[in-house]
Coordinates of C-alpha atoms in Angstrom, one line a residue:
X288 CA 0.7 -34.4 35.1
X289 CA 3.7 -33.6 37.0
X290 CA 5.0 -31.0 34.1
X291 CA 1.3 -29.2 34.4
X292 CA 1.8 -29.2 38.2
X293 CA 5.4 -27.9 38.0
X294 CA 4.3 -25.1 35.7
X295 CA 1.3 -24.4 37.6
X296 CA 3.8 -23.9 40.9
X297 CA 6.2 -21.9 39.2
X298 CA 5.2 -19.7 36.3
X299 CA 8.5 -17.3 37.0
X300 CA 10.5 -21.1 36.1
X301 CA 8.9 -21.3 32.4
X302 CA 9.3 -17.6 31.8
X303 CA 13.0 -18.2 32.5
X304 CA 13.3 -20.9 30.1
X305 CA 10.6 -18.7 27.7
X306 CA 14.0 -16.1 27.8
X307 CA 16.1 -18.8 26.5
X308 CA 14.0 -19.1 23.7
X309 CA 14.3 -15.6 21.6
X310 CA 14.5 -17.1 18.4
X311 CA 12.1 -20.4 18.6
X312 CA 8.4 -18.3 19.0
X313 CA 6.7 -21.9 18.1
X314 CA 8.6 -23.7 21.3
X315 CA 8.3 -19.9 22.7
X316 CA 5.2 -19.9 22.3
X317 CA 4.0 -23.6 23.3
X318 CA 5.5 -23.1 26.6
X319 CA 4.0 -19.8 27.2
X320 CA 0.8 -21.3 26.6
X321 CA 1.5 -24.0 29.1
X322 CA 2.1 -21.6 31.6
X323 CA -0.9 -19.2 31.3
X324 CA -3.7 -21.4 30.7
X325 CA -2.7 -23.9 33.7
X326 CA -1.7 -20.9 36.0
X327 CA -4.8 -18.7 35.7
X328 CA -8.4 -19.4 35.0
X329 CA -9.8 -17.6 32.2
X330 CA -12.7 -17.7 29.7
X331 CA -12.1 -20.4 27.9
X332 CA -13.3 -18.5 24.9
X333 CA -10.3 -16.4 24.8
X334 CA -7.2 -18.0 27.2
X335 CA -4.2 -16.9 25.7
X336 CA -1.2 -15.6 26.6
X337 CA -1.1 -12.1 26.7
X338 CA 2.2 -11.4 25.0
X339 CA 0.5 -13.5 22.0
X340 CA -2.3 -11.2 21.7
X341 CA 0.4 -8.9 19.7
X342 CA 0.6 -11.5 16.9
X343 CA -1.7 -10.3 14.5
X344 CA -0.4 -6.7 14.9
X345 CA 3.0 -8.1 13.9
X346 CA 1.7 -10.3 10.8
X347 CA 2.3 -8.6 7.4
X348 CA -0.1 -7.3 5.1
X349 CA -2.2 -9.5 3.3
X350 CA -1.3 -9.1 -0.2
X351 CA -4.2 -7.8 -2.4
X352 CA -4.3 -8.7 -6.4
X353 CA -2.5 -6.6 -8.5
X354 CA -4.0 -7.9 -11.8
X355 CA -6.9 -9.0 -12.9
X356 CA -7.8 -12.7 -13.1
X357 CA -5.9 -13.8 -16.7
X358 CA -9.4 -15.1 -18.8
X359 CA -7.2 -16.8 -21.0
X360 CA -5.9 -19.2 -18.1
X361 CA -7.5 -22.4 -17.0
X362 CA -9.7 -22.0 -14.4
X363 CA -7.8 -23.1 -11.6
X364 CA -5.0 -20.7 -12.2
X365 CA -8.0 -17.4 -11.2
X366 CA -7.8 -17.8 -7.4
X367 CA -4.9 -18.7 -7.2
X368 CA -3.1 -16.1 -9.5
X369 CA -2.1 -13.2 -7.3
X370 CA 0.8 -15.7 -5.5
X371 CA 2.7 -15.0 -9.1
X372 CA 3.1 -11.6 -7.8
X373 CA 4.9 -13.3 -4.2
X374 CA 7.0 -16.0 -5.7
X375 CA 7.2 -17.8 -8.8
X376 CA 4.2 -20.3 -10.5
X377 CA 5.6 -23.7 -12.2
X378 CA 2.9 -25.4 -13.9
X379 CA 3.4 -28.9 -14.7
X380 CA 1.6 -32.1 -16.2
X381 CA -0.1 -33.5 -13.3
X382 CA 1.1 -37.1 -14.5
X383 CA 4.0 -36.2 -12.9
X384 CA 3.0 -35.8 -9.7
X385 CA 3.5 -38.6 -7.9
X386 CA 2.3 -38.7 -3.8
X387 CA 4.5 -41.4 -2.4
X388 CA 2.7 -43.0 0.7
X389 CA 5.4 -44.4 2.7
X390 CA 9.1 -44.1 4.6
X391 CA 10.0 -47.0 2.4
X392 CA 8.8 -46.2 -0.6
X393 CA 10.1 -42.5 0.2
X394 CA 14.0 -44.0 0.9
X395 CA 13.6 -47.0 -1.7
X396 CA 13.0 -44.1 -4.2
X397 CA 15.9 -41.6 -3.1
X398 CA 18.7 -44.7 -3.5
X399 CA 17.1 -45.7 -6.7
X400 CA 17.3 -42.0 -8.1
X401 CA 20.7 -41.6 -7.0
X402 CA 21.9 -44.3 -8.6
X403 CA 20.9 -43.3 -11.7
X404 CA 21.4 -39.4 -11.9
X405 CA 23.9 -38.0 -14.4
X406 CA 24.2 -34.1 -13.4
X407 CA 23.0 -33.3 -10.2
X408 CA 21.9 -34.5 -6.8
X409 CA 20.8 -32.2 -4.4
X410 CA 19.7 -33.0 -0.7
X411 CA 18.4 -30.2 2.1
X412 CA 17.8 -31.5 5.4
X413 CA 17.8 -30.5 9.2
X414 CA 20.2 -33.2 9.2
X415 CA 21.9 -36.6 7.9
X416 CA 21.6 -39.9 10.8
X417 CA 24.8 -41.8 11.3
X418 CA 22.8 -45.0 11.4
X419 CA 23.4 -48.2 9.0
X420 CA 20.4 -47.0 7.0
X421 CA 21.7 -43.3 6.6
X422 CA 25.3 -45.0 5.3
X423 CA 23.6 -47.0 3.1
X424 CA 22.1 -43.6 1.6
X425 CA 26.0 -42.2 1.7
X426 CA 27.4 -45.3 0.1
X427 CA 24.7 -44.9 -2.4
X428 CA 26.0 -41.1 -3.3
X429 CA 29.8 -42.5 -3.0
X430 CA 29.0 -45.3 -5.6
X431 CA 27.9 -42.9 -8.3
X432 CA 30.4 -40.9 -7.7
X433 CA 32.8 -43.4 -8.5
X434 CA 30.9 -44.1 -11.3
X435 CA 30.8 -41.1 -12.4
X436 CA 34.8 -40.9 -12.5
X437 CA 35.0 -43.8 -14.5
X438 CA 32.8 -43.5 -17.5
X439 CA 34.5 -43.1 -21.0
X440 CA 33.0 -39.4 -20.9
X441 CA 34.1 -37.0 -18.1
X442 CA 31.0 -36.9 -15.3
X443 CA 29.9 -33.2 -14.5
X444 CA 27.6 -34.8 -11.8
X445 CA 27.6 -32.6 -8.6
X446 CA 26.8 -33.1 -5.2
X447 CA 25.3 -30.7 -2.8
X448 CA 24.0 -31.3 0.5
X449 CA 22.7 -28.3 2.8
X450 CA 22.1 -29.1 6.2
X451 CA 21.9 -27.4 9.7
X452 CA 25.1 -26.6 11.4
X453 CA 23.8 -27.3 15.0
X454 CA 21.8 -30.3 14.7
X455 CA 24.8 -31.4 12.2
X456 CA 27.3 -31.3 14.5
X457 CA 25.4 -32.9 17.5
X458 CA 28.1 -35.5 19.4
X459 CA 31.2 -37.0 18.5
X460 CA 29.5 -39.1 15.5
X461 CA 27.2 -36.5 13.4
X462 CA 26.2 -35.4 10.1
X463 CA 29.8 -34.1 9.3
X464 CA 31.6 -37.5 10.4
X465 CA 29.0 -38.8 8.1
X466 CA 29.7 -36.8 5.1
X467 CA 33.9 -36.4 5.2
X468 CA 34.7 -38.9 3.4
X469 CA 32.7 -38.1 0.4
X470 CA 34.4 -34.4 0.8
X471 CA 37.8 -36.0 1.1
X472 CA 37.7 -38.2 -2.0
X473 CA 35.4 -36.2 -4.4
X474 CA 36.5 -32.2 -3.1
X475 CA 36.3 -31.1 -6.5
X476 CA 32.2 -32.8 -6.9
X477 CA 30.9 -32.7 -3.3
X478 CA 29.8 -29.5 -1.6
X479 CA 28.6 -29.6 2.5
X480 CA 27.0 -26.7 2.9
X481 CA 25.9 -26.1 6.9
X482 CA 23.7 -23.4 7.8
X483 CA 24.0 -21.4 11.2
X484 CA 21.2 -19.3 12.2
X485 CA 22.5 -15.6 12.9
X486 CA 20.9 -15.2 16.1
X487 CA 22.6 -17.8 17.9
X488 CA 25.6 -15.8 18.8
X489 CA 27.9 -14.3 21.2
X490 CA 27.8 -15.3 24.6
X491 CA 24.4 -16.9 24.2
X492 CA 26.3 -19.4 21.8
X493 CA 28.7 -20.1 24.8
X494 CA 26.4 -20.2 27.2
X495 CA 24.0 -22.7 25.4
X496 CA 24.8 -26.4 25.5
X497 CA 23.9 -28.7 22.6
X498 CA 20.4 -29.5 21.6
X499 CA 19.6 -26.7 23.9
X500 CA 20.7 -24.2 20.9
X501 CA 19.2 -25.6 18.3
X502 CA 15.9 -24.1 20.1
X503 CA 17.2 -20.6 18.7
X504 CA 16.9 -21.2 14.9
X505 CA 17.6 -24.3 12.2
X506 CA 17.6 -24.8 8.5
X507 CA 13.9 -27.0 8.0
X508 CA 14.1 -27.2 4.1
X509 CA 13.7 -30.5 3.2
X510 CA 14.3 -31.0 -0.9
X511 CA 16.0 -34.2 -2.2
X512 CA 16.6 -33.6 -6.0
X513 CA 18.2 -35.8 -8.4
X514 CA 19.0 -34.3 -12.4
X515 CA 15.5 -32.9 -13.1
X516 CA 13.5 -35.0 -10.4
X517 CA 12.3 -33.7 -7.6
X518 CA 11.1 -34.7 -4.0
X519 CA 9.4 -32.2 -1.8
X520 CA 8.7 -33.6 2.1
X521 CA 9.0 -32.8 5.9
X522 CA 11.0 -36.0 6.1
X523 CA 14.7 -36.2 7.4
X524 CA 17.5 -38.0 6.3
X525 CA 17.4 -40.8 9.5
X526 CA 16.6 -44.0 9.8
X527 CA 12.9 -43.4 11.5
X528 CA 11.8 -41.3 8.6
X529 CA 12.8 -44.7 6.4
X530 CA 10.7 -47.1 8.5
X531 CA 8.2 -45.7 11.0
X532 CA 8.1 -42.1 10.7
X533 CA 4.7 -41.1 8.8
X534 CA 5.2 -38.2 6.7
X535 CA 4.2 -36.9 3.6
X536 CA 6.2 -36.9 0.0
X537 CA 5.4 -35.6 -2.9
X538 CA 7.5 -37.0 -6.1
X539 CA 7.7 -34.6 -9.0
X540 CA 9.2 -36.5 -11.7
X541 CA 11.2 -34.9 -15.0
X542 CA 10.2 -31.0 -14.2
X543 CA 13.3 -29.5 -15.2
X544 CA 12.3 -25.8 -13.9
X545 CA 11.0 -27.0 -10.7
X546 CA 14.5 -28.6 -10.4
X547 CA 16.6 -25.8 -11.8
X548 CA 14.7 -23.5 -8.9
X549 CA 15.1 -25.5 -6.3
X550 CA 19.0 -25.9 -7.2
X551 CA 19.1 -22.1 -7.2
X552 CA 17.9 -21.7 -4.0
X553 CA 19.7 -24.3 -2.4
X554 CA 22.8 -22.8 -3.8
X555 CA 21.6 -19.4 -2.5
X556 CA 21.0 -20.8 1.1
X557 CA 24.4 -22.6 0.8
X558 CA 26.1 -19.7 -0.5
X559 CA 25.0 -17.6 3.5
X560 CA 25.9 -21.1 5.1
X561 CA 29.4 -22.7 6.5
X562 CA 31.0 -24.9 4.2
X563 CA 32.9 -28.0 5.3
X564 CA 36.2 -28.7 5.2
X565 CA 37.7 -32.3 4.4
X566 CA 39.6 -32.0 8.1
X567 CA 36.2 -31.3 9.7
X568 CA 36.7 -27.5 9.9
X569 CA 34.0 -25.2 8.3
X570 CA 34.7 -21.9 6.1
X571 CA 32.8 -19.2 5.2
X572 CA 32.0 -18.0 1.3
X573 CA 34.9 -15.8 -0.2
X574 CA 33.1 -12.3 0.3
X575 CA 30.3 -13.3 2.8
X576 CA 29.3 -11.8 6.1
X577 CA 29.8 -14.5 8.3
X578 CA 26.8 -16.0 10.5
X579 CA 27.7 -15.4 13.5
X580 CA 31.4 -13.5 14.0
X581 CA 30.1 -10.9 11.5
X582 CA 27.9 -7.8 11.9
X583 CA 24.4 -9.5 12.2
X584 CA 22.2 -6.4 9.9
X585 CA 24.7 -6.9 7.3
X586 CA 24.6 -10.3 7.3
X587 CA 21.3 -10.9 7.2
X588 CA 21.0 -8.0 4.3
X589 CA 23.5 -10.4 2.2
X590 CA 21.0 -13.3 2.5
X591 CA 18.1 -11.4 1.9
X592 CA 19.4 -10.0 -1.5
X593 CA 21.0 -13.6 -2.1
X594 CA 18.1 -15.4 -2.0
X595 CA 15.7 -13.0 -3.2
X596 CA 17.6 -12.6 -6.5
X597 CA 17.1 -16.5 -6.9
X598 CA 13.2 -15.8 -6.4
X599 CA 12.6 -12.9 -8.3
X600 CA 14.6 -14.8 -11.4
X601 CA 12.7 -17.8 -11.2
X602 CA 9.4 -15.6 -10.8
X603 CA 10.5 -13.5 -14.3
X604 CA 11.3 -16.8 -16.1
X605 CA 7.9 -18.0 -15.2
X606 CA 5.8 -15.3 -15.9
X607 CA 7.4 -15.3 -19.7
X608 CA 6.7 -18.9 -20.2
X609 CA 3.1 -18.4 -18.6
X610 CA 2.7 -15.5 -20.9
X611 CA 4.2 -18.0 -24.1
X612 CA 2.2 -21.3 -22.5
X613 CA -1.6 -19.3 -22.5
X614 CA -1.2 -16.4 -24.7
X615 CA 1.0 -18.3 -27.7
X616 CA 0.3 -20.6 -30.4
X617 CA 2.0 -23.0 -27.7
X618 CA -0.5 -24.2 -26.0
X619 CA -1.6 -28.1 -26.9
X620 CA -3.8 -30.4 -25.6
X621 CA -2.4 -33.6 -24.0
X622 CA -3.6 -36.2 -27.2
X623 CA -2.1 -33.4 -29.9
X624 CA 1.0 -32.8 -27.6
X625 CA 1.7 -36.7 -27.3
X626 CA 1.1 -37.1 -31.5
X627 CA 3.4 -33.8 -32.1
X628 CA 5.9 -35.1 -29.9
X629 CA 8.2 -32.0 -29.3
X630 CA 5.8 -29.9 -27.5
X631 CA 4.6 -30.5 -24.0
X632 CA 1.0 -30.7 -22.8
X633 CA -0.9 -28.1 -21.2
X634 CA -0.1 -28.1 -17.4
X635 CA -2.8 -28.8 -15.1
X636 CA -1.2 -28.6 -11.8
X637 CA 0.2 -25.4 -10.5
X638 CA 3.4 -25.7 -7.8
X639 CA 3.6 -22.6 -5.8
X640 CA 7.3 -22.8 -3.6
X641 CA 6.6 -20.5 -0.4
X642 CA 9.7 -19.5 1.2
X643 CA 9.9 -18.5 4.9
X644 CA 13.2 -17.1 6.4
X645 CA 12.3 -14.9 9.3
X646 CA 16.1 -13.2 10.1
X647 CA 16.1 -12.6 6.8
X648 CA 12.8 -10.9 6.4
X649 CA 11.3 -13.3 3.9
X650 CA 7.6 -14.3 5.1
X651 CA 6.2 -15.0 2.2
X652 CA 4.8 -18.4 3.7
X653 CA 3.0 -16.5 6.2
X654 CA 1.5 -14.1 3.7
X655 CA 0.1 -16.7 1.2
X656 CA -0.7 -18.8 4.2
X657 CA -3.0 -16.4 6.4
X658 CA -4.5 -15.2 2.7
X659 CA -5.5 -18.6 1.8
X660 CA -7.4 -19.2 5.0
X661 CA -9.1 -15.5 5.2
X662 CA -10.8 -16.2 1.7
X663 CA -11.9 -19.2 2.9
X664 CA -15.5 -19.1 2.0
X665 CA -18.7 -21.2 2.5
X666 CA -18.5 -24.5 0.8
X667 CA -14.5 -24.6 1.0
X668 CA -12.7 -27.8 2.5
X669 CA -9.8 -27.0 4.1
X670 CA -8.2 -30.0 5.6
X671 CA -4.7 -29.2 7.9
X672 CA -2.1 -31.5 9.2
X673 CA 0.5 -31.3 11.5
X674 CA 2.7 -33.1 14.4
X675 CA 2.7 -30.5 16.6
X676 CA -0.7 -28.8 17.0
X677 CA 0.5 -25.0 18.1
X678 CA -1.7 -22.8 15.4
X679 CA -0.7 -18.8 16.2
X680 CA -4.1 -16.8 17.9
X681 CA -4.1 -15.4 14.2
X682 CA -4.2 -18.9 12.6
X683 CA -6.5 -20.1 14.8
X684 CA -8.8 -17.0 14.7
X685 CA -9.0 -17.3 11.4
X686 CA -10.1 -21.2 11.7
X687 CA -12.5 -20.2 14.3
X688 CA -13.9 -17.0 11.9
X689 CA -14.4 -18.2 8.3
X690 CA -16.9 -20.0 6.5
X691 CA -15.1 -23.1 5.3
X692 CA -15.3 -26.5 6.8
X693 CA -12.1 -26.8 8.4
X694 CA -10.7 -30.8 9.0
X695 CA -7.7 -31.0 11.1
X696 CA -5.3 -34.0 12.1
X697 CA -2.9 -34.3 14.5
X698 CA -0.6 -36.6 16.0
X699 CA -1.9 -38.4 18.9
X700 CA 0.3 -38.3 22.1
X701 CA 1.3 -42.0 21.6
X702 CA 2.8 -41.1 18.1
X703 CA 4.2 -37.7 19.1
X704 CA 7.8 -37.5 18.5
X705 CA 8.8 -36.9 21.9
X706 CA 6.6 -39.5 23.9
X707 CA 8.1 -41.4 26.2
X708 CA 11.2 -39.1 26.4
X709 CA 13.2 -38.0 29.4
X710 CA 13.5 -34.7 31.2
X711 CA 11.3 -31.6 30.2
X712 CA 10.8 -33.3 26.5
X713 CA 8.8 -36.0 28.1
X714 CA 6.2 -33.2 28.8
X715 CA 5.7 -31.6 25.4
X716 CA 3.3 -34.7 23.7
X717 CA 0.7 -33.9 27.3
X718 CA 1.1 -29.8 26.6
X719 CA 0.2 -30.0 22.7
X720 CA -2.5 -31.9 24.1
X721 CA -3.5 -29.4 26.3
X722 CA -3.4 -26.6 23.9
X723 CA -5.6 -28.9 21.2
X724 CA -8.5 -29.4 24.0
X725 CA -8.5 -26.0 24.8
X726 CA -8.6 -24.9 21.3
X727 CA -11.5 -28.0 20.7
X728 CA -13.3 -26.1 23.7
X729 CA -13.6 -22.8 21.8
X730 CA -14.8 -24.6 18.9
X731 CA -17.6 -26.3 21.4
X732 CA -18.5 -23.2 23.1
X733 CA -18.7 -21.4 19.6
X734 CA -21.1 -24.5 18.4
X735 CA -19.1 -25.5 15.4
X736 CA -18.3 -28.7 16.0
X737 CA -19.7 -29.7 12.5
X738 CA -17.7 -27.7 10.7
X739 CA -14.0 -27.7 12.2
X740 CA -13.7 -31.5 13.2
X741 CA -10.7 -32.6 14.8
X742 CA -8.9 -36.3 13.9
X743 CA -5.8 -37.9 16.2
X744 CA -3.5 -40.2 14.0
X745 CA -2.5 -43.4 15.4
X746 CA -0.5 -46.5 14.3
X747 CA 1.1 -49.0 16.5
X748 CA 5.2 -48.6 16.7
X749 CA 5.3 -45.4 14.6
X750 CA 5.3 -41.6 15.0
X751 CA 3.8 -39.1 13.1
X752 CA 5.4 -36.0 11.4
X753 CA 3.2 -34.9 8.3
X754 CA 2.6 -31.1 8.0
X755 CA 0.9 -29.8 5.5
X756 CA -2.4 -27.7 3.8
X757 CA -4.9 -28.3 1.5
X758 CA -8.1 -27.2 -0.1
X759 CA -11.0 -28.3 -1.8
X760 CA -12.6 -25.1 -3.4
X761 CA -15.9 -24.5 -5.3
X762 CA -13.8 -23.3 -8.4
X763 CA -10.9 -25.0 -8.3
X764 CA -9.3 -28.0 -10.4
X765 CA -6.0 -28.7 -9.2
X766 CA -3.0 -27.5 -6.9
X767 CA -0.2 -27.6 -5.3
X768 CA 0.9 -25.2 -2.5
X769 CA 4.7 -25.9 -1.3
X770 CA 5.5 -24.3 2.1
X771 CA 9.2 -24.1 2.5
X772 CA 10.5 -22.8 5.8
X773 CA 14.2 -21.8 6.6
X774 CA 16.0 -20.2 9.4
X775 CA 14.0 -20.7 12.5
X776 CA 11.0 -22.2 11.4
X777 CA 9.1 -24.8 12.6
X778 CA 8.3 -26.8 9.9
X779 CA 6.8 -26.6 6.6
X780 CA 4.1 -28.5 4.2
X781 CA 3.1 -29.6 1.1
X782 CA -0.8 -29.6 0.2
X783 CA -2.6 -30.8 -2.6
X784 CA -6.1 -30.8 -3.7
X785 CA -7.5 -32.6 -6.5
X786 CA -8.1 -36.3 -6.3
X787 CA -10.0 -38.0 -3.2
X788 CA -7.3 -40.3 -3.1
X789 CA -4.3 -37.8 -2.5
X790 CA -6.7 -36.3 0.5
X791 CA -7.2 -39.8 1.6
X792 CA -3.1 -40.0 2.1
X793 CA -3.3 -36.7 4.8
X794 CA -6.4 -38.4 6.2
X795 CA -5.7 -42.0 6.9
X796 CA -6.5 -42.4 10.7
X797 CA -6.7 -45.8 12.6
X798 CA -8.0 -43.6 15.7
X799 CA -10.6 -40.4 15.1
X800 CA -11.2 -38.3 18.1
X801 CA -13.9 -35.9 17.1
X802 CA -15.0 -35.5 20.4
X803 CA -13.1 -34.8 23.6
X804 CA -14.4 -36.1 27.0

């Protein structure tokens, strides 16, 4: 209450701290919210800030279908076909999908995949803890190292860890500390690479202390990879996403071109990134622009085409084995696949990696994203979850304007990452709040409380950071849309539709809230 009443008393005081935020529209945009609707009293069909009202002019163009739906391909591939022509389509067995339903199981599984991979591990993260749980993950990677070293038959196992460089460096003991002495006794197996968002520079990097910056752009991929393994989440590497810290996992096991992708693009986002030192010091990539000494345009430019290339490569790889897998002689079902033996089954799940990196003029998230919930239509389930409710006006247009049955959970307040925490963080759980009852009031005064229904999740001791989307369509079978968001984004999720039990896992609620008071 006090934060609504400072806000209401001095609007000029949050648009300060709104010019602070240049690179962060979701914070941007939560605190401008906070200030308009508790400083003026507007219809409450439409109380938005007026700066947002630009939003949809600035979204891209939906993406129409360039070909024809394939009638060769399963039926589930149809509607979702033209996102081959955005980014590349993996299709895999869906035995080998594998939702994982909790921090336990989620870190039990990384040490237990570390220890056993041969060629590769790859880790992307906002950022490693430096608790006893986080060095247990370290002495995990430091112990197959060794390992490695020591077997009768050189080891060509690399490490590669891409992290954020401001939330990395955060304090004395950090994600660096962490991570040197795996640089220092395996330079020649262990890469760190630490990204550094481009905007942050200049005197605004002087001026802004720590945490404070990390408000102007991050690195949010989260992808933990080991040999041809795969785990997609929102999940961090700290201690709280091992124990208490609901999120959501998704555990693709032995999908070597899912793996080989996700390497490249790590290495891609690696390549525009700092790279650590063994004395703590960072350098940048022979040839690169750098982040933020260099010329900003050209820069960004670099890691456009540098991350691009990865995408466009995977996308042509996949379209050739799409063409081979439903227009060959290749294509098996599962019983004659398993008594063949050397031929794998026909895929019946379809993994769709959405990359968003707004400085470098990549949105494809937000183009498959808005697309997906415009063709929406009457008898579609779409179910949404997320930590921190903040939907754009076009997002939440688009909720308010379709046809499909829209269910939506959220973190309550109690289990909001920032309850109970001092200064103006304290506030953010009661202004999220504020924002979801003033969207659950258009949805009243609209009369569609039946079909957009809002849920609060709630468990005693824990918090709640799941994001993600899914569907349950009239002519789909199965799915999976990955959302991964780099470089100033504020999150990203993994959805899939198919069985009622994988719903179930997004929707497991001790507290509903359907209505508001």
């Amino acid at each position: 209450m006090a934060a609504a009443a400072a806000a209401a008393a001095g609007p000029v005081l949050w648009r300060r701290l709104l010019g602070l935020l240049p690179g962060r529209p979701g914070l941007a945009a939560l605190l401008g919210r906070l200030s308009d609707r508790l400083g003026r009293n507007r219809d409450r069909r439409r109380r938005r800030s007026p700066w947002l009202l630009l939003a949809p002019l600035l979204s891209p163009t939906v993406p129409q279908v360039t070909s024809p739906p394939c009638c060769l391909c399963p039926e589930g591939v149809h509607r979702f076909q033209w996102i081959r022509n955005l980014v590349p389509e993996f299709g895999v067995c869906s035995s080998h999908v594998r939702v994982l339903s909790s921090p336990a199981e989620f870190f039990e599984l990384m040490k237990g995949q570390i220890k056993v991979a041969k060629r590769r591990v790859v880790m992307a993260s906002l950022y490693l803890g430096t608790g006893p749980l986080e060095q247990e993950l370290v002495d995990c990677l430091e112990s197959t190292l060794e390992k490695s070293l020591q077997a009768k038959f050189p080891s060509d196992l690399k490490v590669s860890i891409l992290l954020d460089f401001t939330r990395g460096s955060r304090g004395r003991k950090n994600s660096r500390t962490m991570l040197l002495p795996l640089l220092q006794r395996f330079p020649e197996q262990v890469r760190v690479s630490l990204f550094h968002t481009p905007n942050l520079r200049g005197l605004l990097r002087l001026l802004i202390p720590e945490r404070f910056n990390e408000t102007i752009g991050l690195q949010h991929i989260k992808v933990y990879l080991f040999d041809n393994s795969v785990i997609l989440s929102g999940a961090n590497l700290s201690d709280s996403y091992f124990t208490n810290r609901q999120d959501r996992y998704v555990f693709l096991q032995d999908c070597p071109e899912i793996a080989d992708f996700f390497t490249e693009l790590v290495d891609a986002v690696g390549d525009v990134s700092l790279q650590l030192q063994g004395d703590d010091t960072v350098q940048v990539v022979e040839g690169m622009v750098h982040p933020y000494k260099g010329d900003r345009a050209a820069y960004c430019r670099a890691a456009n085409k540098r991350v691009m290339d990865v995408i466009n490569s995977a996308k042509a790889r996949q379209q050739v084995l799409h063409a081979q897998t439903f227009h060959g002689d290749s294509l098996l079902t599962q019983e004659d696949a398993a008594a063949a033996g050397d031929r794998r089954p026909a895929p019946d799940t379809w993994i769709y990696p959405l990359i968003q990196m707004k400085p470098f003029e990549i949105q494809i998230d937000e183009i498959v994203t808005e697309t997906l919930l415009t063709e929406a239509e009457r008898g579609a389930k779409v179910y949404l979850t997320t930590g921190y409710f903040n939907l754009t006006q076009a997002y939440m247009d688009l909720v308010l304007g379709t046809r499909a049955e829209y269910q939506i959970l959220l973190a309550s307040p109690e289990v909001n990452g920032f309850f109970g925490a001092k200064g103006v963080a304290g506030a953010i759980p009661a202004a999220y709040v504020h924002i979801e009852r003033q969207f659950y009031g258009e949805v009243c005064s609209l009369g569609q409380q039946e079909r957009v229904r809002l849920q609060e999740y709630w468990r005693r001791g824990w918090t709640f950071h799941a994001k993600g989307a899914g569907a349950a369509l009239p002519v789909l079978r199965r799915g999976i849309v990955c959302h991964l968001r780099a470089a100033e984004s504020a999150g990203e999720a993994v959805g899939k539709d198919g069985d009622p039990a994988d719903q179930e896992l997004l929707l497991r609620t001790d507290r509903c809230c359907p209505e508001w008071p």
